[in-house]
Amino acid sequence: MLLKGLLIMLLLGTNFVDCTEHKGHISVILVGATGDLAKKYLWQGLFHLYLNEADTGHSFIFYGGALSPQEKGEGVIFDVLKSLRCPGDVTPDRCALLKDQFLRLSRYRQLKTAENYTALNQDIQNTMSEEGLHEAGRLFYLSVPPFTYTDIARSINATCRPLPGAWLRVVLEKPFGHDYASAQQLATDLQLFFKEDEIYRIDHYLGKQTVEQILPFRRQNRKHLDPIWNREHVERVEIVLKETVDAKARTSFYEEYGVIRDVIQNHLTEILTSVSMEVPLNYSKSYDALQAKLEVMNALQSLDHSSAVIGQYQNYLAQVREELEKNSNFFTNTQTFAGVLVQIDNTRWEGVPFILTSGKALDERTAYVRVLFKDNSFCLQKETNGETDRTFCKRKQIIFHIGHGDLGFPAILVSRGLFKPKFPSRHWQEATELPSLHLFGQPLTDYYVYRPVKEMDAYSLLISNIFYGKKETFVTTENLLSSWTFWTPLLEILDRESPRVYPGGRENGQLLDFVIENGGLQFAAVEPLEIMGMEHKSSFASIHSTFLGNSMVSNWAEQLIEKLAQDIQLAAESAVQKSGVFHLALSGGSTPLALFQRLTKHHHGFPWKRTHLWLVDERCVPFTEPDSNFGNIEKYLLQHVRVPYINIHPMPVDRNQRICSEEDLGTEVYTKEISAHVSNSSFDMVLLGLGSDGHTASIFPGAQDGIEGDKSVLFTESPGQPHRRMSLSLSLINKACKVAVLVLGKGKHDIVTLISRAERNPMKWPIFGVNPTFGKLVWYIDYDALLK
């Protein structure tokens, strides 16, 4: 087959390097060759590799491997190969010749078992023996799910390595793990079979022409950039990837990963390192560039819950339920939008915000890096219409436009008020014909605009880099684990938080706009825009009405939380003014967490020093356990506000190194503690939730002592794990001055509807037993729970 290909090249007059100049034989094996990525990008990238290397002295053979039987796989591959395209600068005759050669050099192999890899190795060796070729290397491209990597790696290492003296390069597609632990495990598994220099983890964004040009641009323009590429001159850096498409047909993947794992942890973080790293003195050495990236990764400041804002487009939940066959009670906190504030702890970038943003179902498809410089200029003379070059007083910025958007092509734009950049003339050129549009509020004429001489697909560029062993555009094990070390703590926090719901597309309006405040991010829009179709859309202020004969406040979840936080602060200020202290009893569970965060972020005037915090209920587990109500209150509230230690009153479930033992009299101890501090055992405010079975606090259906008994504090039994609980009784709760019942989410719609119609039987529905003797009961119910 190879000999026939060489004869065709001779007959058609193609330049051919004789046998004495032969540089060796290359076998390229694409595993997962019939998959979507392979059909859309990888075969085309391999063809481009052959176009560029056919005349350089190497001989090639291309194997497409997959699980399909031989006949079926061959049919799929043939259809893909027929549709291959040549770049515009390749003549039709040469394109036809090389395409024909590539088809003759490509073949399908079923790669399903270890024996299949043994047979593949034998086929490669037979081909070289028959043609009298020596082996230069083998390139395995694994376009398959990560859970298959280890078995394939074992087969390659066992029976399909190249001959001694030839190189082996194994390409892996993301995702490279779900968090630090999984990434480390996968890396450990791969290192059993491959050396580090044999592994090429591909991030296709590093092959985007603009991204690939960031470091060369910085190096070639050091004279101008060195004085200003630092915290003294840069106001902020924005790294943005926006998509108009949603996650439809990909919800199984998105449910596991979400937007941060899908895009931000890898693509945008890699771009961040290219923008912020120190440019190596010897840029040609891959090791130096990768070490410089690693130094930046290790200098990133830790993230916390205030570092990010998250969202989920409105139709996502319905798509998940349909595609994953979930019932109507299923809900998900998966983020489809995120904005993250990253800070770098080094002398160059200290205090400069790097904003990483991505999302689906947004208003446009675009990707860019925007370096915005501080505006410290003042121009006295009025600008006239003819002074188009007078740009010193306009905002100065450098934009690495990765693609799409209004501009429509990859480009690097430099404000004319900065400097005229230099580029390698054979790869990049100044754009002479510019569309009449504005970019970030300024006409394109305010920028020097440069674009690639020839646009190139990212995979084609990266496959070429793999062939030449240029590792600086790939992710090493050390860099990968450093990235996951940075991102995993934030992901663990956000996976428990509810994202803001947004309608999608242009209807998002300002709903996802956010601001930098107090060292973190928060959404700028206080009131939601029109998200769901409702008959009365004129006002989104909180609705004040009644529910079960008591006051009710309704709104979207975020605005409802805001209103409740305001009411708690008003109650605190009133109590402190009246008696000098404020006694607040808090329920456990996940519902109040958003309230705690609201109080810590936005209520800096809250009288925490005069506040006593009590628990309504507690699970019988150590405080260090994730199920501990006090543990969550400590994590999400107490670590962020200054409440005197003596004012914090956890329930004594852990006494004498035993958990909830009757012999330790924990309930009596808490009752006495309340009596000693709280006048008449009447809390100023009690915050309750509502369970799907009608329980509140930890008073469950049928718990007679808690519903009708005289005890103030008691042990109860929950239907779910952990079963044992400690709880305030309804008789004690009903002594409070104010009781607030917070109900959030579509998952509570059924119980809200049921109790609105059911007979008021506290033994069956304990929430009916909440009836303050002299105080006031207020329901806080969001629209999802109320209206569904």
Short mmCIF file of C-alpha atoms in Angstrom, two decimals, residues 227-228 404 527:
data_model
loop_
_atom_site.label_atom_id
_atom_site.label_comp_id
_atom_site.label_asym_id
_atom_site.label_seq_id
_atom_site.Cartn_x
_atom_site.Cartn_y
_atom_site.Cartn_z
CA PRO A 227 6.72 48.70 31.49
CA ILE A 228 2.89 48.39 31.49
CA HIS A 404 -16.92 34.64 16.42
CA GLU A 527 -34.65 42.51 40.99
#
